Backbone as JSON, one array per atom type, in Angstrom:
{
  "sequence": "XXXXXXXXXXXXXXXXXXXXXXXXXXXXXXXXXXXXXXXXXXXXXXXXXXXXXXXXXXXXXXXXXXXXXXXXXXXXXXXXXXXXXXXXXXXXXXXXXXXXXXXXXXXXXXXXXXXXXXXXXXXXXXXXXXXXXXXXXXXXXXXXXXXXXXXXXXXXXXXXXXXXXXXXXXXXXXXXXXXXXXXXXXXXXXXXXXXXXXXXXXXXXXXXXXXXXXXXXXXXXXXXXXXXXXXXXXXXXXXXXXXXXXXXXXXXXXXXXXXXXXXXXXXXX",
  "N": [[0.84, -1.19, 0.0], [0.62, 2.29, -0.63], [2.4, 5.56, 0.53], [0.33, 7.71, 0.24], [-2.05, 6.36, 0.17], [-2.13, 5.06, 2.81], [-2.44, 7.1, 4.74], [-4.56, 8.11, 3.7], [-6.48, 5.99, 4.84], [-6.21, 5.63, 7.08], [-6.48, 8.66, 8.34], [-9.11, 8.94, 7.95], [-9.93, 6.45, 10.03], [-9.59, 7.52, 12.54], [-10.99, 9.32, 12.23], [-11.08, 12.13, 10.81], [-10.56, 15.23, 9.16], [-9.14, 16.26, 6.12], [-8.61, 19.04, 6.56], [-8.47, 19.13, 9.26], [-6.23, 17.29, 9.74], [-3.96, 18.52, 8.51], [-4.69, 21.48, 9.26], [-3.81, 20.82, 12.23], [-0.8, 20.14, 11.41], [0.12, 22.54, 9.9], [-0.13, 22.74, 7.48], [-2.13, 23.32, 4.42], [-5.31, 21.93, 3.57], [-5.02, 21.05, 0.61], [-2.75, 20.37, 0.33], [-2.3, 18.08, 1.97], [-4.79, 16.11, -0.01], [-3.0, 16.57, -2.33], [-1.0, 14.72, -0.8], [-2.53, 11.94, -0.52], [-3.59, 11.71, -2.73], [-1.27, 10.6, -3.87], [-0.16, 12.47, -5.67], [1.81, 14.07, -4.62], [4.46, 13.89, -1.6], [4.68, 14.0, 2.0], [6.33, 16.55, 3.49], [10.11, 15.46, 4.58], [10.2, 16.15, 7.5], [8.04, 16.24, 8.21], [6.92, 13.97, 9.12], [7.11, 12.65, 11.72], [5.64, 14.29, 13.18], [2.83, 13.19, 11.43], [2.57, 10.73, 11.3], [2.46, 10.77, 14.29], [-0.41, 11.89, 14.7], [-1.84, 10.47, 13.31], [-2.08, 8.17, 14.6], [-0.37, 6.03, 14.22], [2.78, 3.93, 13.93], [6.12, 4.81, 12.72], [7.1, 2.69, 11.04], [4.4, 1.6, 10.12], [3.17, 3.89, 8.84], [4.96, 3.86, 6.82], [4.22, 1.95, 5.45], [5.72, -1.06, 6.31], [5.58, -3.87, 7.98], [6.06, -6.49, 10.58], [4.5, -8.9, 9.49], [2.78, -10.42, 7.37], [-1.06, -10.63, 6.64], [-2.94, -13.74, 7.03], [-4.53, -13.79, 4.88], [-3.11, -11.87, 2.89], [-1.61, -13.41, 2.69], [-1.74, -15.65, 1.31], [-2.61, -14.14, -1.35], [-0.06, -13.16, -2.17], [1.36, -15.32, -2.65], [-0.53, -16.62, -4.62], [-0.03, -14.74, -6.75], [3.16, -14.92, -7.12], [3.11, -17.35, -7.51], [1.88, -17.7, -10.23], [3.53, -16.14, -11.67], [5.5, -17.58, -11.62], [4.86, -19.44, -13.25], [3.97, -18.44, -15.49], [5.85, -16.26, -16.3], [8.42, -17.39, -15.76], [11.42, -17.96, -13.46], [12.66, -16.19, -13.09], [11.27, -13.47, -12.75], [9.21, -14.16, -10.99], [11.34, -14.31, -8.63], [12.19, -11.54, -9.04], [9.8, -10.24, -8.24], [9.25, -11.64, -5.39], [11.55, -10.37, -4.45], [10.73, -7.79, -3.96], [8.51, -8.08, -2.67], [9.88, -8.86, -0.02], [11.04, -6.24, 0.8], [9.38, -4.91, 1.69], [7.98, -6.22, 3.34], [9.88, -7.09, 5.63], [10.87, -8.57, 7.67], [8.94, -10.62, 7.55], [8.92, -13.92, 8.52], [7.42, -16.17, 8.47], [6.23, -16.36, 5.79], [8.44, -16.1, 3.82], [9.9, -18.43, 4.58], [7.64, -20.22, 2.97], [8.15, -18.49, 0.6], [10.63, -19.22, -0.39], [10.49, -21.99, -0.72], [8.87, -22.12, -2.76], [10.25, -21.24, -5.05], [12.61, -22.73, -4.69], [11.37, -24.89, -5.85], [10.67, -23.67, -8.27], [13.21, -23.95, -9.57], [13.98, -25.86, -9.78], [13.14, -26.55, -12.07], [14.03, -24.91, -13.97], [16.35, -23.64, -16.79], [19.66, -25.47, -16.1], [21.79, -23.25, -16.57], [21.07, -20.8, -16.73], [21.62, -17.63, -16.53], [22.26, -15.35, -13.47], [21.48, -17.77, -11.77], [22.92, -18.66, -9.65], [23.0, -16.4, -7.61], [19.96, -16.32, -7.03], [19.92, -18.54, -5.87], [21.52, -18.35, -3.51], [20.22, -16.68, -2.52], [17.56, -18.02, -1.63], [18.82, -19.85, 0.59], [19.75, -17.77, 2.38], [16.78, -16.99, 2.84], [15.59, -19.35, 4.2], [17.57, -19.23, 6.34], [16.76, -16.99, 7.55], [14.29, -17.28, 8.45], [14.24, -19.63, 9.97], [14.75, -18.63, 12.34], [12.43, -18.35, 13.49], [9.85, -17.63, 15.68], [7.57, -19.75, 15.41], [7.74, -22.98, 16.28], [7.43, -24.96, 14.29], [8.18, -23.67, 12.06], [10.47, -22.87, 12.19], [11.82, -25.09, 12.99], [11.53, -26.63, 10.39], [12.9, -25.08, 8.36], [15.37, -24.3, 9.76], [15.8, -27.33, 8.82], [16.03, -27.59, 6.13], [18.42, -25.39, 5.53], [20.09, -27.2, 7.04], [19.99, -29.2, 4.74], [20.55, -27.86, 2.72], [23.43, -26.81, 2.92], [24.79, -29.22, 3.25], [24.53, -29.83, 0.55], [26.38, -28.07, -0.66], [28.88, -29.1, 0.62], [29.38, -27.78, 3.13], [30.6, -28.87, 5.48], [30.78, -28.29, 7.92], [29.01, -25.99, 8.67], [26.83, -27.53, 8.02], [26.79, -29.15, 9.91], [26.21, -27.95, 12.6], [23.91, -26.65, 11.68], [22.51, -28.8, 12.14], [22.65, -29.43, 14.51], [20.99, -27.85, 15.65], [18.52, -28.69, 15.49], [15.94, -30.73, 17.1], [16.14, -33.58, 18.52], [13.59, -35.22, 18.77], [10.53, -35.48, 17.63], [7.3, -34.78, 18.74], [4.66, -36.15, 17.67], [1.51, -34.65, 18.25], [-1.09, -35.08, 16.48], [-2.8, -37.27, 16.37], [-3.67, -38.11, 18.87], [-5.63, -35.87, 19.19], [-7.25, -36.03, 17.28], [-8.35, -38.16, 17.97], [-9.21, -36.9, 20.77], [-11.2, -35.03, 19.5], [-13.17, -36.92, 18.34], [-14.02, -38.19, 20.46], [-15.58, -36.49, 21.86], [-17.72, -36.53, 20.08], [-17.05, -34.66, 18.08], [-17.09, -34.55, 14.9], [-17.04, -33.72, 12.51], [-14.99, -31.83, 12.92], [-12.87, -33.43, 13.69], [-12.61, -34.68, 11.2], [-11.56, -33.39, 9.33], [-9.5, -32.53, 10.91], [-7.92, -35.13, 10.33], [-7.97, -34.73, 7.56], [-6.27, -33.02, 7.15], [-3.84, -33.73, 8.6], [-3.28, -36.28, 6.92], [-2.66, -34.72, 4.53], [-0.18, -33.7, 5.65], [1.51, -35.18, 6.51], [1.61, -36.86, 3.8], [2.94, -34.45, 2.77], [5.16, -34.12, 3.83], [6.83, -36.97, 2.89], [6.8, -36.23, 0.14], [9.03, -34.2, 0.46], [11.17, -35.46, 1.58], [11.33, -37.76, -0.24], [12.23, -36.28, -2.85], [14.89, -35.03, -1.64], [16.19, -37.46, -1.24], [15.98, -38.21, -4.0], [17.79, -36.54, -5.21], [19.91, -37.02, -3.83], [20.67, -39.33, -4.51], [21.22, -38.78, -7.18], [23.5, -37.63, -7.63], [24.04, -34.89, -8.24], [22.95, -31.85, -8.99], [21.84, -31.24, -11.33], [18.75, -30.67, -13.35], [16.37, -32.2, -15.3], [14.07, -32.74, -15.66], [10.58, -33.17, -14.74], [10.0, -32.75, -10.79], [10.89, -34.96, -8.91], [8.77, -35.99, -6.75], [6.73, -36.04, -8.0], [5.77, -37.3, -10.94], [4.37, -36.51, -12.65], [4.99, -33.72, -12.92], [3.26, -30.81, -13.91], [3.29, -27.36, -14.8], [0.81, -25.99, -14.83], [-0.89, -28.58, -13.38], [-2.53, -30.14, -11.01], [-0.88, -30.8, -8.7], [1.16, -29.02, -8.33], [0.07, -27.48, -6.57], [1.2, -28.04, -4.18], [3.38, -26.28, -3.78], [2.17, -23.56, -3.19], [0.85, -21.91, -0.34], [-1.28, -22.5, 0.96], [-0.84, -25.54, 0.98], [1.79, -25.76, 1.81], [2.78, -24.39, 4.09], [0.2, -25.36, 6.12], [0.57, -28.21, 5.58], [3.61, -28.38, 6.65], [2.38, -28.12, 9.04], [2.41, -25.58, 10.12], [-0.06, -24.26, 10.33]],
  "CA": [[0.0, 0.0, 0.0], [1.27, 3.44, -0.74], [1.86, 5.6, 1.86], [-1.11, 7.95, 0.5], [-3.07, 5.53, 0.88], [-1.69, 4.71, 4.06], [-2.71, 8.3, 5.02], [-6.13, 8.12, 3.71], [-7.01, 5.22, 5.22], [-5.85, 6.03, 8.86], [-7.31, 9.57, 8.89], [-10.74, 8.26, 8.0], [-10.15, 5.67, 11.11], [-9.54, 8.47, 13.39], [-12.66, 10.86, 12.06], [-10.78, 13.71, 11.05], [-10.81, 15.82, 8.11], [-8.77, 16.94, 5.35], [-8.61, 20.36, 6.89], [-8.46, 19.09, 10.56], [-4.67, 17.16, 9.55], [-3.73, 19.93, 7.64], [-4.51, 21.97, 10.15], [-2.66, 19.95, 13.16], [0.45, 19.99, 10.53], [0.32, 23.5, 9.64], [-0.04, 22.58, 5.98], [-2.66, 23.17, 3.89], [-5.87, 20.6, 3.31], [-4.68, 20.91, -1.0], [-1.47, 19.52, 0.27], [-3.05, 16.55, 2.24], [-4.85, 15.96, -0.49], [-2.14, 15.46, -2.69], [-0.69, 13.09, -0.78], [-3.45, 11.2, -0.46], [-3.92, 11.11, -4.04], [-0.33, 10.13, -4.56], [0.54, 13.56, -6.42], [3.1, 14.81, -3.81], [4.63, 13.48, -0.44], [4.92, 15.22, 3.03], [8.04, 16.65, 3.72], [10.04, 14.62, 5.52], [10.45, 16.42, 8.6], [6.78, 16.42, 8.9], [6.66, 12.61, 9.21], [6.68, 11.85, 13.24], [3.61, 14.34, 13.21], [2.52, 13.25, 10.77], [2.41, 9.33, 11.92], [1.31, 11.0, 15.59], [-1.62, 12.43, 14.18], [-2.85, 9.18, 12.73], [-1.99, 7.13, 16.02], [0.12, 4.89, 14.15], [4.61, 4.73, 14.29], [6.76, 5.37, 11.46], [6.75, 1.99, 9.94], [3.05, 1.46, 9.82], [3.37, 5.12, 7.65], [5.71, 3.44, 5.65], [3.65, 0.26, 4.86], [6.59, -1.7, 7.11], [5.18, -4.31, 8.59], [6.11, -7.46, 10.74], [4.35, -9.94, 9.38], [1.63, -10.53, 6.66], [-2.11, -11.51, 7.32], [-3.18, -14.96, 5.81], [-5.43, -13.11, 3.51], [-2.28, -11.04, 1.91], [0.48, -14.08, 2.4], [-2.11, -16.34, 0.26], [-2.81, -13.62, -2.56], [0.92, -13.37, -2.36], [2.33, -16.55, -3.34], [-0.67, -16.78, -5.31], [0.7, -13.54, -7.71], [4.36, -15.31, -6.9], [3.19, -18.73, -8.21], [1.34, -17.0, -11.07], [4.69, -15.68, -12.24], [6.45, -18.73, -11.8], [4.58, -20.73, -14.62], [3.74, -17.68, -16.51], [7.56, -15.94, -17.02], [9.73, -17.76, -15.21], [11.63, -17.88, -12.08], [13.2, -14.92, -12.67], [10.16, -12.71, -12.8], [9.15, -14.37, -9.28], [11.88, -13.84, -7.92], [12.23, -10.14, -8.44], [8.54, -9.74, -6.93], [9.42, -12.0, -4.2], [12.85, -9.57, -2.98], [10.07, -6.66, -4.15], [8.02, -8.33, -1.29], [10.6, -9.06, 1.08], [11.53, -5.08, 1.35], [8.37, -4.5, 1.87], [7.92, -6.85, 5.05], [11.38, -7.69, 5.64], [10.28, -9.64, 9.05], [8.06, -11.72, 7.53], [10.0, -15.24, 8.76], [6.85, -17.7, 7.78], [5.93, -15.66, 4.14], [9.7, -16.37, 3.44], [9.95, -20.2, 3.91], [7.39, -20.38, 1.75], [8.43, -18.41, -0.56], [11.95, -19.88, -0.6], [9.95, -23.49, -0.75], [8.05, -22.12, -3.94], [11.2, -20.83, -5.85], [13.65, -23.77, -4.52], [10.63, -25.8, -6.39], [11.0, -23.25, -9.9], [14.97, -23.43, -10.25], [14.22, -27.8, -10.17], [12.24, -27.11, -13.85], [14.68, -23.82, -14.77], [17.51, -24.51, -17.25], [20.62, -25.55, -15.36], [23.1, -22.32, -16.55], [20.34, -19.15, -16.55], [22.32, -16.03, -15.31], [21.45, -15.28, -11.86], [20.85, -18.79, -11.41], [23.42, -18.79, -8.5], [22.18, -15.28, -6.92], [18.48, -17.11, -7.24], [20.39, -20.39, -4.89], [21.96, -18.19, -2.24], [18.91, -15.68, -1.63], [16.79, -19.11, -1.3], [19.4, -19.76, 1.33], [19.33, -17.02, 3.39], [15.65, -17.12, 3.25], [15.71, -20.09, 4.92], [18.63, -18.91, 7.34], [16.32, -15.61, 8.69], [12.8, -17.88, 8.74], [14.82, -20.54, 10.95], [14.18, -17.9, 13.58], [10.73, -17.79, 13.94], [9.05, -18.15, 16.91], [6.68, -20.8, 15.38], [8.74, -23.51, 16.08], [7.35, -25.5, 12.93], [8.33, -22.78, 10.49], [11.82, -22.71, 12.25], [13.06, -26.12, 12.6], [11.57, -27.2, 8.69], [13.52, -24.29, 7.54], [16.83, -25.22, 9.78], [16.53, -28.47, 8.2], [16.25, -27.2, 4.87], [19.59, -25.05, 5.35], [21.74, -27.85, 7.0], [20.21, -29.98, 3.58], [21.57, -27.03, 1.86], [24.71, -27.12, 3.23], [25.34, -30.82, 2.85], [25.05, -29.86, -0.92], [27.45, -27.13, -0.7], [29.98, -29.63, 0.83], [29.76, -27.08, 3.66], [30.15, -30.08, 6.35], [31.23, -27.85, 9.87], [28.05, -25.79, 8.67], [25.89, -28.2, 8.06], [26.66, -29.96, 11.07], [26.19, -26.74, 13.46], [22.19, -26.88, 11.71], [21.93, -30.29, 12.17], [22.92, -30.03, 15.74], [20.18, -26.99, 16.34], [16.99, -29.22, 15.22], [15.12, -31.01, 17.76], [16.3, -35.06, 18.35], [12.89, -36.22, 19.23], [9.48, -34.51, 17.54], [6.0, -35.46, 19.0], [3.53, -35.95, 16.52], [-0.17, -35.49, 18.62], [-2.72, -34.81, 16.16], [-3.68, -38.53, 16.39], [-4.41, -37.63, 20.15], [-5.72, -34.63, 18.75], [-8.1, -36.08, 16.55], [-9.17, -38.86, 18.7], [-10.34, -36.45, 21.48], [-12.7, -34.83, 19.09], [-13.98, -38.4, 17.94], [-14.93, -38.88, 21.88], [-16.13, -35.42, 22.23], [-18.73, -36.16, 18.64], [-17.25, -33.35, 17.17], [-17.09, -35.6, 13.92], [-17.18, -32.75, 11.3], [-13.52, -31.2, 13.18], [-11.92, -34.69, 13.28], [-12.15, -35.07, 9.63], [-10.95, -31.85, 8.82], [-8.11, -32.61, 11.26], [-7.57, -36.02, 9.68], [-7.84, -34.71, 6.62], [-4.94, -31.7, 7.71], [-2.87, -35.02, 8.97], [-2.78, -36.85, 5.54], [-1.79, -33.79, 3.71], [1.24, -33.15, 6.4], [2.51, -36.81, 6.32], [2.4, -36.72, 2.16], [4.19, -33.22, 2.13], [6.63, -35.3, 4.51], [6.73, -37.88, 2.53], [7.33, -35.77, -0.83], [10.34, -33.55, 0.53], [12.04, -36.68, 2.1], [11.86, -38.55, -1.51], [12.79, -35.02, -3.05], [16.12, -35.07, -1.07], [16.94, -38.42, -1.77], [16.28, -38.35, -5.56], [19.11, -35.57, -5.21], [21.6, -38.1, -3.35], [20.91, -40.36, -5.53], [21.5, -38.35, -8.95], [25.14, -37.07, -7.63], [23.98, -34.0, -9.44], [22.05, -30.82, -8.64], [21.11, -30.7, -12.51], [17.3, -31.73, -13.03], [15.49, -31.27, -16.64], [12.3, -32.7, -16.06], [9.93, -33.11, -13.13], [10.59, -33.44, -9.65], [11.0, -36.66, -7.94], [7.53, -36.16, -5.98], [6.05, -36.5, -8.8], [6.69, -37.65, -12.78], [3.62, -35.67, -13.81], [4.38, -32.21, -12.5], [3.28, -29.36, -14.91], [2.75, -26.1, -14.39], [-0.91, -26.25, -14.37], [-1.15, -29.77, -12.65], [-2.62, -30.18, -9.13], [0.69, -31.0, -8.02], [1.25, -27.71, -8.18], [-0.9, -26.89, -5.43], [1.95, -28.34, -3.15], [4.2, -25.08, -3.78], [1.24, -22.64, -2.47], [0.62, -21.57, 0.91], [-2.33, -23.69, 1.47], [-0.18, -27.03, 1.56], [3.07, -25.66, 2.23], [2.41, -24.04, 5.68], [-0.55, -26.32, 6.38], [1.08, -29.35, 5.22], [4.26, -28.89, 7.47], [2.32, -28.01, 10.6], [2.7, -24.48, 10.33], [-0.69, -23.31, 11.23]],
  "C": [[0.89, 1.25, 0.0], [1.27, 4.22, 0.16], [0.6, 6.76, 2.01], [-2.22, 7.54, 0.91], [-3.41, 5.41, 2.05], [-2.58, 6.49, 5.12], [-4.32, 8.92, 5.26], [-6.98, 7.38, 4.73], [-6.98, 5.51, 7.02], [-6.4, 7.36, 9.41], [-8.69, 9.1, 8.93], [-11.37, 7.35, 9.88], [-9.69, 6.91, 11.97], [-10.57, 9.5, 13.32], [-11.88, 11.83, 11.34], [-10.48, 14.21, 9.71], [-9.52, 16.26, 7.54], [-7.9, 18.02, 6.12], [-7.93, 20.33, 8.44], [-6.63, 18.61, 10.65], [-4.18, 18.57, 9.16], [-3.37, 21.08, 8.46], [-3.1, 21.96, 11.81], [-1.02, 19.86, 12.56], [1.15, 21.46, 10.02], [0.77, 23.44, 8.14], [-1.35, 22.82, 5.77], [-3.53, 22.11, 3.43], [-5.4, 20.57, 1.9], [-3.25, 20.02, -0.22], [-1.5, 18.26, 0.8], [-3.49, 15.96, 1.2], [-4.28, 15.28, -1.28], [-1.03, 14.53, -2.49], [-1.25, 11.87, -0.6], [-3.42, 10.63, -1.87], [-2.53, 10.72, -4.83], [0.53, 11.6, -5.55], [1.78, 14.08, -5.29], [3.21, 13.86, -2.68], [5.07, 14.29, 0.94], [6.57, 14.99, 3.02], [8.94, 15.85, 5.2], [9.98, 15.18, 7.1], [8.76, 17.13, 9.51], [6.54, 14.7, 9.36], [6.27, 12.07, 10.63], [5.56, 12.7, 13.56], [2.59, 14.22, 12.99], [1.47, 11.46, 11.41], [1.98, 9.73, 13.45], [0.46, 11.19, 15.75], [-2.63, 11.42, 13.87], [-2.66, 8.41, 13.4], [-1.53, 5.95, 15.21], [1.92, 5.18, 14.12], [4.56, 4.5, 13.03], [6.63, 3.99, 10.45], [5.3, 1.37, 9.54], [2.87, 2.82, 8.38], [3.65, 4.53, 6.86], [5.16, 2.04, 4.98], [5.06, -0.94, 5.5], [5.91, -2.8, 8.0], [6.14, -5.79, 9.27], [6.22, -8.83, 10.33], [2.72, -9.68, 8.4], [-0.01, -11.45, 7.37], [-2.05, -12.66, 6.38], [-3.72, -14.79, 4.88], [-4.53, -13.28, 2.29], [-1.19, -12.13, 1.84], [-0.68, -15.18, 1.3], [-2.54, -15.44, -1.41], [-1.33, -13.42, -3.29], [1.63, -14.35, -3.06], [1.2, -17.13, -4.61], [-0.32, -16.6, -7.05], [2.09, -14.68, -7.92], [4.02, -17.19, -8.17], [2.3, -18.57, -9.84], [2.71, -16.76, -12.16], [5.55, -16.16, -12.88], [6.34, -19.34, -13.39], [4.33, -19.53, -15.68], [4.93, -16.63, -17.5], [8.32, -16.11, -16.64], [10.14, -17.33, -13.78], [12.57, -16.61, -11.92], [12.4, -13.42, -12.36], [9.51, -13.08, -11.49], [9.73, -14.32, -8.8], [12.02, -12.43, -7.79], [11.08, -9.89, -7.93], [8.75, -10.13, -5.31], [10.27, -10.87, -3.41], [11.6, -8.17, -2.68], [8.99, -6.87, -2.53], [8.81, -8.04, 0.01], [10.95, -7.3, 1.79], [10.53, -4.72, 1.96], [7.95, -4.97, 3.47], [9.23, -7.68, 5.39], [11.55, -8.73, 6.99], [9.14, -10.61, 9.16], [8.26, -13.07, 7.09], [8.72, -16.2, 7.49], [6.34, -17.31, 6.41], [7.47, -16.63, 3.62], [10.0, -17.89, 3.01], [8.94, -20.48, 3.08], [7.56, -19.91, 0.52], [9.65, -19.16, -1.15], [11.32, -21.68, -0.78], [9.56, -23.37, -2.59], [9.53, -21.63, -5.0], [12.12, -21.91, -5.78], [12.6, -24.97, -5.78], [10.94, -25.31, -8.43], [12.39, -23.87, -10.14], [15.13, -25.25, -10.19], [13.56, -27.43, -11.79], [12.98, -25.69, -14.75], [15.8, -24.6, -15.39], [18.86, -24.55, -16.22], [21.69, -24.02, -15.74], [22.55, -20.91, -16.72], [21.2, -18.37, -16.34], [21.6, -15.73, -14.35], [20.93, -16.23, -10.99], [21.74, -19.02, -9.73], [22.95, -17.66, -7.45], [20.76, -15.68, -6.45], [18.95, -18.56, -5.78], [20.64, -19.8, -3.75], [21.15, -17.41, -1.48], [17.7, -16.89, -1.38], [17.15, -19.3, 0.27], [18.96, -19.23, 3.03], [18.2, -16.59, 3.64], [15.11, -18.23, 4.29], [16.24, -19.61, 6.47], [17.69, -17.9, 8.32], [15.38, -16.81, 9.16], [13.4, -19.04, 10.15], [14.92, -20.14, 11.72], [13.31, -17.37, 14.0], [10.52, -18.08, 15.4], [8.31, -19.04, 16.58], [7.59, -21.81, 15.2], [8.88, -24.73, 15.17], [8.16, -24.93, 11.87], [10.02, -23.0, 11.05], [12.98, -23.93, 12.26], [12.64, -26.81, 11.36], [12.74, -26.11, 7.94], [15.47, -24.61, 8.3], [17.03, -26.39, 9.55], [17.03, -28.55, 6.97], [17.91, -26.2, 4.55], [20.89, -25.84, 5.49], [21.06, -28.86, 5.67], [21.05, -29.1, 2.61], [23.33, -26.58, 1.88], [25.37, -28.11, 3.34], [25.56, -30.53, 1.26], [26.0, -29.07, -1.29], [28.83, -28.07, -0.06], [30.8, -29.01, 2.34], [29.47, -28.11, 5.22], [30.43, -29.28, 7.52], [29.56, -27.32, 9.87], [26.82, -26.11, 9.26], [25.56, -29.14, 9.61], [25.61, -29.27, 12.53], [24.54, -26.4, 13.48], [21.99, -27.77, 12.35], [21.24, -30.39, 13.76], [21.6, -28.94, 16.57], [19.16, -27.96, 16.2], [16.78, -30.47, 16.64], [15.82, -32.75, 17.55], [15.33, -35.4, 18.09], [11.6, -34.62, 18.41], [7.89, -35.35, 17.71], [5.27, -35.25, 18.15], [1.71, -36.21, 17.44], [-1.49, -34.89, 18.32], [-3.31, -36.05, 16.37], [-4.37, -38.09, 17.35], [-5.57, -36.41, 20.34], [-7.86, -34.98, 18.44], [-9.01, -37.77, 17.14], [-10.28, -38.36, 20.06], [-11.76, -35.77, 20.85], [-13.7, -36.18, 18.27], [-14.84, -38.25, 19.5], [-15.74, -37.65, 22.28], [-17.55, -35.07, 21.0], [-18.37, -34.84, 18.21], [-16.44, -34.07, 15.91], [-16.71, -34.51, 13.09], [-15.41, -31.99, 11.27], [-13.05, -32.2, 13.27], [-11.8, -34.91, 12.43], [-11.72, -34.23, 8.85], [-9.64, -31.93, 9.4], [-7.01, -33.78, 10.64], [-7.04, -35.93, 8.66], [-6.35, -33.75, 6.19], [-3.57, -33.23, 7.87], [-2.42, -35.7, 7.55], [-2.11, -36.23, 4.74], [-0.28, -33.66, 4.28], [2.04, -34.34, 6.52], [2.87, -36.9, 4.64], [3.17, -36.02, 2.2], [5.57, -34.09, 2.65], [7.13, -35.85, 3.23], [7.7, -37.63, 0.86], [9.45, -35.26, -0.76], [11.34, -34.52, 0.84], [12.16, -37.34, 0.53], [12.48, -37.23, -2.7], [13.91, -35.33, -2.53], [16.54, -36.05, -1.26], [16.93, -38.79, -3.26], [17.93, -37.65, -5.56], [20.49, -36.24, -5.08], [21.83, -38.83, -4.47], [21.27, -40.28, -7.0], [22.75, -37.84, -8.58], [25.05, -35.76, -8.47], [22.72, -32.79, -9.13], [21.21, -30.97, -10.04], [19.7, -31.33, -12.48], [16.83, -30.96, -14.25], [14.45, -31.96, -16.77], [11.97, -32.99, -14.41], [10.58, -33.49, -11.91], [10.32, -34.71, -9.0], [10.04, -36.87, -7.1], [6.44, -36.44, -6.83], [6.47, -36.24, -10.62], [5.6, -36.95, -13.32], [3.54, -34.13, -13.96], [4.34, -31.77, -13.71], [3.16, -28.48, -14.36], [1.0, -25.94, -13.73], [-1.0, -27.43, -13.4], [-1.66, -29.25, -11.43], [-1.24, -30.28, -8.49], [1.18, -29.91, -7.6], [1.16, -27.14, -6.92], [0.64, -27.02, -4.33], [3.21, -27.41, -2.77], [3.19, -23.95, -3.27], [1.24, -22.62, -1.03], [-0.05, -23.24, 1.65], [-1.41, -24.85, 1.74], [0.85, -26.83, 2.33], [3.29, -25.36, 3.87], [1.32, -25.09, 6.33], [-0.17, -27.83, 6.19], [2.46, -29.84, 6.23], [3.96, -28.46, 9.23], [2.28, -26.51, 10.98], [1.5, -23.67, 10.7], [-1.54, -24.46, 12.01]]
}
């Protein structure tokens, strides 16, 4: 959002007029205006009264945020996976960094996006330009998200860096991940999904069931994913991935690079 926008939208939620900022600013309502409408921007050294005025801080002004809602992180990777099949992984990736500035603290957006692009550059040609720039910003997407507080999003993504550092040959690295992830991980949706069996809430057990099957396949995929890899001695890959021999672009298969599975699939909400 722009930060006219940003401007518009926040005086409105406060009541106050045109005239009434303007006023409070010792500017002119024509000059509110046009920043509202995007024709001009306040000067900067109006900015912390500017953001006091509208009871929000400086990076709310600035469209800066935290962390995306689920709304905006699924229209996101929808655009993102849109891109992918439609001009390539280089055209999703510059939206993706175009994202990332935008919410530069948004850990669980990230592993998926770095899930959905690590998935393009398996069906890109092996010697693109930028194809290595494209490998190490995957990387360190991983590397920030591996410090989430959700501690799904953080130890799938420090497993995904020490796998990425086993392929780099980067063995002290890789070890140093290895040694952060969790020995032992309880799995208790069964328990989960047996108390709402005894509780007849039938309709949320099969919804949780149905949440369970998806998160054991995604398993199931990335684990035979990683060992196709061992097993080809060879990063190169010119046709589908090893989770499946029919991916296309279009395919359902697909689906398994989106939000919906990707976060939901490893537990993440």
């Amino acid at each position: 959002m722009e930060i006219g926008e940003i401007i518009r939208e926040n005086r409105k939620k406060k009541r106050i007029t045109q005239e009434q900022l303007g006023l409070a600013l010792h500017v002119s309502a024509q000059a509110v205006n046009k920043w509202e409408n995007g024709k001009s921007f306040p000067d900067i050294t109006l900015l912390p009264g500017l953001a006091r005025q509208l009871g929000v801080d400086m990076n709310d002004l600035f469209g800066f945020h935290d962390s995306l809602s689920e709304s905006d992180m699924d229209a996101w990777l929808e655009q993102l996976q849109t891109l992918l099949q439609r001009d390539g992984i280089k055209a999703a990736y510059d939206k993706a960094r175009e994202l990332f500035r935008q919410y530069p603290d948004s850990v669980e957006m990230m592993a998926c996006v770095a899930f959905l692009m690590e998935n393009g550059l398996r069906l890109a040609a092996d010697d693109f330009d930028g194809r290595q720039e494209i490998e190490n910003q995957i990387l360190a997407w991983y590397e920030k998200s591996a410090q989430s507080k959700n501690q799904a999003v953080a130890h799938t993504s420090a497993m995904q860096v020490a796998r990425k550092k086993l392929e780099r040959g980067e063995w002290k690295e890789a070890e140093r991940w290895i040694h952060m992830l969790p020995a032992v991980t309880v799995d208790r949706s069964e328990l989960e999904i047996a108390s709402l069996q005894k509780q007849g809430k039938t309709k949320e057990a099969c919804a949780a069931l149905s949440e369970k099957a998806l998160n054991d396949a995604l398993r199931l995929a990335a684990y035979l994913m990683g060992l196709a890899d061992r097993l080809s001695g060879t990063k190169k890959r010119t046709g589908p991935s090893a989770c499946c021999k029919s991916w296309t672009p279009s395919s359902r298969c697909s689906d398994c690079t989106r939000r919906s599975a990707t976060t939901r699939g490893f537990g993440w909400r």
